[in-house]
Amino acid sequence: MATSAPPVWNRWELLATPAFATLAPLIEQLPEDYFPTLAQLNRMCDEGEVMSGGGVPLEFVPQEGKTEEPYETRVYSRGKVLTRSNNWHDLFNALVWITFPKSKAALNHHHYKEMLAHQSAGKRGTPRDVLTLFDEGGVIVTSSEPELGTLLREFKWKELFWQRREDVIASMRFHVFGHSIYEKALQPYKGITAKTVIFDVSARELERPLPQQLATLDARLAKYFGESQALASTEAYAPLPVLGIPDWDADNANERYYDDTQHFRPGRRQSEAQADEPQRHRDSEAPRKKRKK
């Protein structure tokens, strides 16, 4: 499928691709043979009683109605989300709104408040950078084994996705939130990297039906973004090379797949440690040479 016009709609291909699993309950309701229309998206939006960050009923409206009014302000105050027809990026944005309505409303709310706070200064600010980063490229990771989340945060990709592969499959879930990640997943390539929010959950939670899991995550993520530390720095969101997730790329069934450091980059601390290793080795050798003399 191409991300440029004209889009080729294939509902079954989307449903068969792991990256789109989070949206599956909605994709199953979409037409089989043509790209979803704004009317269909709005019907789903109405059924879910989706509201903007300002508490206004949400509606996806044609891009042709664009004015000088800022995007986030229009959404917050009037509930109007500019949406291009036959456009993957905007379609996925709409589907994420319907899947995670509380979280998307929370992002919109904070965008609006930050815009008001910095209006006179004319600057964007770190909180809005954080909000945009996750809105476009976020993944919600849930794990019933906390140590797996620790491995992700510490950039231990091979240990996580290969050595602990069965544990990851059994005890972790990866829910794509960012609509840009969905768009990139149409034509995946090495290097697609998301930013994560990692939640510890019970094993029982992972056994619940997907819609129930998503509703719980939506409320939890919305609450998370209500905390000040969530908007303090983009560095707080651990990166995730999404094609490393088991089965998200057929090639990652081979151990050597995870040896590609251009794809699975070490963290800053690991890089510094590796760079220091030769010097530490030389320092340890120096006294030995001295004693030989």
Coordinates of C-alpha atoms in Angstrom, one line a residue:
M1 CA 0.0 0.0 0.0
A2 CA 1.3 3.5 -0.8
T3 CA 1.1 6.4 1.5
S4 CA 0.8 8.9 -1.4
A5 CA -2.3 9.4 -3.5
P6 CA -4.2 7.6 -4.7
P7 CA -4.4 5.3 -1.7
V8 CA -5.1 1.6 -2.3
W9 CA -7.5 0.4 0.4
N10 CA -7.2 -3.2 1.5
R11 CA -9.0 -3.9 4.7
W12 CA -7.9 -7.5 4.9
E13 CA -4.2 -6.6 4.5
L14 CA -4.5 -4.2 7.4
L15 CA -6.1 -6.7 9.6
A16 CA -3.4 -9.3 8.8
T17 CA -0.6 -6.9 9.8
P18 CA 0.4 -6.9 13.5
A19 CA 1.2 -3.2 13.5
F20 CA -2.5 -2.4 13.0
A21 CA -3.8 -4.8 15.7
T22 CA -4.8 -2.0 18.0
L23 CA -7.1 -0.5 15.4
A24 CA -8.6 -3.9 14.3
P25 CA -11.9 -3.4 16.2
L26 CA -12.5 -0.3 14.1
I27 CA -11.0 -1.6 10.8
E28 CA -13.4 -4.5 10.9
Q29 CA -16.3 -2.1 10.7
L30 CA -14.9 -0.2 7.7
P31 CA -15.8 -1.0 4.1
E32 CA -14.1 -3.8 2.3
D33 CA -13.7 -2.2 -1.2
Y34 CA -13.3 1.5 -0.8
F35 CA -11.5 4.1 1.3
P36 CA -13.5 5.1 4.4
T37 CA -15.5 8.4 4.0
L38 CA -15.8 11.2 6.5
A39 CA -19.4 10.3 7.0
Q40 CA -18.5 6.8 8.1
L41 CA -15.8 8.1 10.4
N42 CA -18.1 10.6 11.9
R43 CA -20.8 7.9 12.5
M44 CA -18.2 5.9 14.5
C45 CA -17.2 9.0 16.3
D46 CA -20.8 9.8 17.3
E47 CA -21.3 6.2 18.5
G48 CA -18.3 6.6 20.8
E49 CA -19.4 10.0 22.0
V50 CA -15.9 11.4 21.3
M51 CA -15.3 14.9 22.7
S52 CA -12.5 17.5 22.1
G53 CA -10.2 18.7 24.9
G54 CA -12.7 21.5 25.4
G55 CA -15.6 19.1 25.9
V56 CA -17.2 19.7 22.4
P57 CA -18.5 16.8 20.3
L58 CA -15.8 15.9 17.8
E59 CA -16.4 16.0 14.0
F60 CA -14.0 15.2 11.1
V61 CA -14.5 18.0 8.5
P62 CA -13.0 18.5 5.0
Q63 CA -9.6 20.1 4.7
E64 CA -11.1 22.6 2.3
G65 CA -12.6 24.4 5.3
K66 CA -9.2 25.4 6.6
T67 CA -8.8 28.9 7.9
E68 CA -6.1 30.9 9.8
E69 CA -7.5 29.5 13.0
P70 CA -4.8 27.2 14.7
Y71 CA -5.5 23.5 14.3
E72 CA -5.5 22.7 18.0
T73 CA -7.7 25.7 18.8
R74 CA -10.3 24.7 16.2
V75 CA -10.4 21.2 17.7
Y76 CA -10.6 22.4 21.3
S77 CA -13.2 25.1 20.9
R78 CA -15.3 23.8 18.1
G79 CA -14.5 20.1 17.9
K80 CA -13.6 20.4 14.2
V81 CA -10.8 18.1 13.0
L82 CA -9.6 19.0 9.6
T83 CA -9.4 15.7 7.6
R84 CA -8.2 15.1 4.1
S85 CA -10.2 12.7 2.0
N86 CA -8.4 9.5 0.9
N87 CA -5.4 10.3 3.1
W88 CA -3.8 7.7 5.2
H89 CA -2.3 10.1 7.8
D90 CA -5.6 11.7 8.5
L91 CA -7.5 8.5 8.5
F92 CA -5.2 7.0 11.1
N93 CA -5.5 10.2 13.2
A94 CA -9.3 9.8 13.1
L95 CA -9.2 6.1 14.0
V96 CA -6.9 6.9 17.0
W97 CA -9.3 9.6 18.1
I98 CA -12.1 7.0 18.2
T99 CA -9.9 4.3 19.8
F100 CA -8.3 6.6 22.5
P101 CA -10.8 9.4 22.9
K102 CA -9.8 10.4 26.4
S103 CA -6.1 10.5 25.7
K104 CA -6.5 12.4 22.4
A105 CA -8.7 14.9 24.2
A106 CA -6.1 15.3 27.0
L107 CA -3.4 16.0 24.4
N108 CA -5.7 18.6 22.7
H109 CA -6.5 20.2 26.1
H110 CA -2.8 20.5 27.0
H111 CA -1.9 21.9 23.5
Y112 CA -4.6 24.6 23.9
K113 CA -3.5 25.5 27.4
E114 CA 0.2 25.7 26.4
M115 CA -0.7 27.9 23.4
L116 CA -2.5 30.3 25.6
A117 CA 0.3 30.3 28.2
H118 CA 3.0 31.2 25.6
Q119 CA 0.9 33.3 23.3
S120 CA 2.6 36.6 24.1
A121 CA 6.1 35.0 24.0
G122 CA 5.4 33.5 20.6
K123 CA 7.3 30.3 21.5
R124 CA 6.2 26.7 21.3
G125 CA 7.8 25.2 24.5
T126 CA 8.9 21.7 25.6
P127 CA 5.4 20.5 26.7
R128 CA 4.0 21.0 23.2
D129 CA 7.0 19.2 21.7
V130 CA 6.3 16.2 24.0
L131 CA 2.6 16.2 23.1
T132 CA 3.3 16.3 19.3
L133 CA 6.1 13.7 19.6
F134 CA 3.8 11.1 21.2
D135 CA 0.7 12.1 19.2
E136 CA 2.6 11.4 16.0
G137 CA 5.0 8.6 17.1
G138 CA 3.8 7.1 20.3
V139 CA 3.4 3.5 21.3
I140 CA 1.8 2.3 24.6
V141 CA 3.7 -0.7 25.9
T142 CA 2.1 -2.9 28.6
S143 CA 3.9 -5.6 30.4
S144 CA 3.0 -8.1 33.2
E145 CA 6.7 -8.6 33.8
P146 CA 8.3 -5.3 34.9
E147 CA 11.9 -6.4 34.0
L148 CA 10.9 -6.6 30.3
G149 CA 10.0 -2.9 30.4
T150 CA 13.4 -2.2 32.1
L151 CA 15.2 -4.0 29.2
L152 CA 13.4 -1.7 26.8
R153 CA 14.3 1.4 28.7
E154 CA 17.9 0.3 28.8
F155 CA 18.2 -0.3 25.0
K156 CA 18.9 -4.0 25.5
W157 CA 17.1 -4.9 22.3
K158 CA 18.6 -8.4 21.6
E159 CA 18.2 -9.5 25.2
L160 CA 14.6 -8.3 25.1
F161 CA 13.4 -9.4 21.7
W162 CA 15.5 -12.5 21.1
Q163 CA 16.7 -14.0 24.4
R164 CA 13.4 -13.1 26.1
R165 CA 11.3 -13.5 23.0
E166 CA 8.8 -16.0 24.4
D167 CA 8.4 -13.8 27.5
V168 CA 7.8 -10.8 25.3
I169 CA 5.1 -12.6 23.3
A170 CA 3.4 -13.9 26.4
S171 CA 3.7 -10.8 28.7
M172 CA 4.0 -7.7 26.6
R173 CA 1.6 -5.8 24.2
F174 CA 2.5 -2.9 21.9
H175 CA -0.4 -0.6 21.1
V176 CA 0.4 2.0 18.4
F177 CA -0.9 5.4 19.3
G178 CA 0.9 7.7 16.9
H179 CA -0.8 8.0 13.5
S180 CA 2.5 8.6 11.8
I181 CA 3.7 5.2 12.9
Y182 CA 0.6 3.7 11.4
E183 CA 1.3 5.5 8.1
K184 CA 4.9 4.3 8.1
A185 CA 3.8 0.7 8.8
L186 CA 2.1 0.7 5.4
Q187 CA 5.5 0.5 3.8
P188 CA 7.8 -0.5 6.7
Y189 CA 11.5 0.1 6.7
K190 CA 14.3 -0.4 9.2
G191 CA 14.6 2.7 11.3
I192 CA 11.0 3.3 12.2
T193 CA 11.3 4.4 15.8
A194 CA 8.5 5.2 18.2
K195 CA 8.5 6.8 21.6
T196 CA 7.0 4.8 24.4
V197 CA 4.9 5.0 27.5
I198 CA 5.3 1.8 29.5
F199 CA 2.7 0.6 31.9
D200 CA 3.0 -2.4 34.2
V201 CA -0.2 -4.5 34.2
S202 CA -1.4 -7.8 35.6
A203 CA -1.3 -11.0 33.6
R204 CA -5.0 -11.1 33.9
E205 CA -5.3 -7.7 32.3
L206 CA -3.6 -9.0 29.1
E207 CA -6.2 -11.8 28.9
R208 CA -9.2 -9.4 28.7
P209 CA -10.9 -8.6 25.3
L210 CA -8.9 -6.0 23.3
P211 CA -11.7 -3.3 23.5
Q212 CA -11.6 -3.6 27.3
Q213 CA -7.9 -3.3 27.4
L214 CA -7.9 -0.3 25.2
A215 CA -10.6 1.5 27.3
T216 CA -8.5 1.0 30.4
L217 CA -5.3 2.1 28.7
D218 CA -7.1 5.2 27.3
A219 CA -8.1 6.3 30.8
R220 CA -4.7 5.6 32.2
L221 CA -2.8 7.4 29.4
A222 CA -5.1 10.5 29.7
K223 CA -4.3 10.5 33.5
Y224 CA -0.6 10.1 32.8
F225 CA -0.6 13.2 30.6
G226 CA -2.3 15.2 33.3
E227 CA 0.8 14.9 35.4
S228 CA 3.4 17.6 35.1
Q229 CA 6.4 15.3 34.7
A230 CA 4.8 13.8 31.6
L231 CA 5.5 17.1 29.7
A232 CA 8.8 18.0 31.2
S233 CA 11.1 16.4 28.6
T234 CA 11.0 14.3 25.4
E235 CA 13.9 12.3 26.8
A236 CA 11.6 10.6 29.3
Y237 CA 10.0 8.6 26.4
A238 CA 12.1 5.5 25.7
P239 CA 12.6 4.8 22.0
L240 CA 11.4 1.6 20.4
P241 CA 12.6 0.2 17.0
V242 CA 9.1 -1.1 16.1
L243 CA 10.3 -3.7 13.6
G244 CA 12.1 -5.5 16.4
I245 CA 8.9 -6.5 18.0
P246 CA 8.4 -10.3 17.4
D247 CA 6.5 -11.0 14.2
W248 CA 6.3 -7.3 13.1
D249 CA 9.0 -8.1 10.5
A250 CA 9.4 -11.6 9.1
D251 CA 13.2 -11.2 9.1
N252 CA 13.3 -10.8 12.9
A253 CA 12.8 -14.5 13.3
N254 CA 16.6 -14.7 12.8
E255 CA 18.9 -13.9 15.7
R256 CA 21.3 -11.9 13.5
Y257 CA 18.6 -9.4 12.7
Y258 CA 19.2 -7.9 16.1
D259 CA 22.9 -7.4 15.5
D260 CA 22.3 -4.5 13.2
T261 CA 23.4 -1.5 15.4
Q262 CA 22.2 1.0 12.8
H263 CA 18.7 -0.3 13.5
F264 CA 19.1 -1.3 17.1
R265 CA 21.2 1.6 18.4
P266 CA 22.8 1.3 21.9
G267 CA 21.7 3.9 24.5
R268 CA 23.9 6.8 25.3
R269 CA 25.3 5.2 28.4
Q270 CA 26.1 2.0 26.5
S271 CA 27.8 3.9 23.8
E272 CA 29.9 5.8 26.3
A273 CA 30.8 2.6 28.1
Q274 CA 31.9 1.0 24.8
A275 CA 33.9 4.1 23.8
D276 CA 35.7 4.0 27.2
E277 CA 36.5 0.3 27.1
P278 CA 39.6 0.6 24.9
Q279 CA 41.0 3.4 27.2
R280 CA 40.3 1.3 30.3
H281 CA 42.0 -1.6 28.7
R282 CA 45.1 0.5 27.9
D283 CA 45.1 1.9 31.4
S284 CA 45.0 -1.6 32.9
E285 CA 47.9 -2.7 30.7
A286 CA 50.2 0.2 31.5
P287 CA 51.2 -0.9 35.0
R288 CA 52.0 -4.4 33.7
K289 CA 54.4 -3.0 31.1
K290 CA 56.0 -0.8 33.7
R291 CA 56.6 -3.8 36.0
K292 CA 58.2 -5.7 33.1
K293 CA 60.8 -3.0 32.8

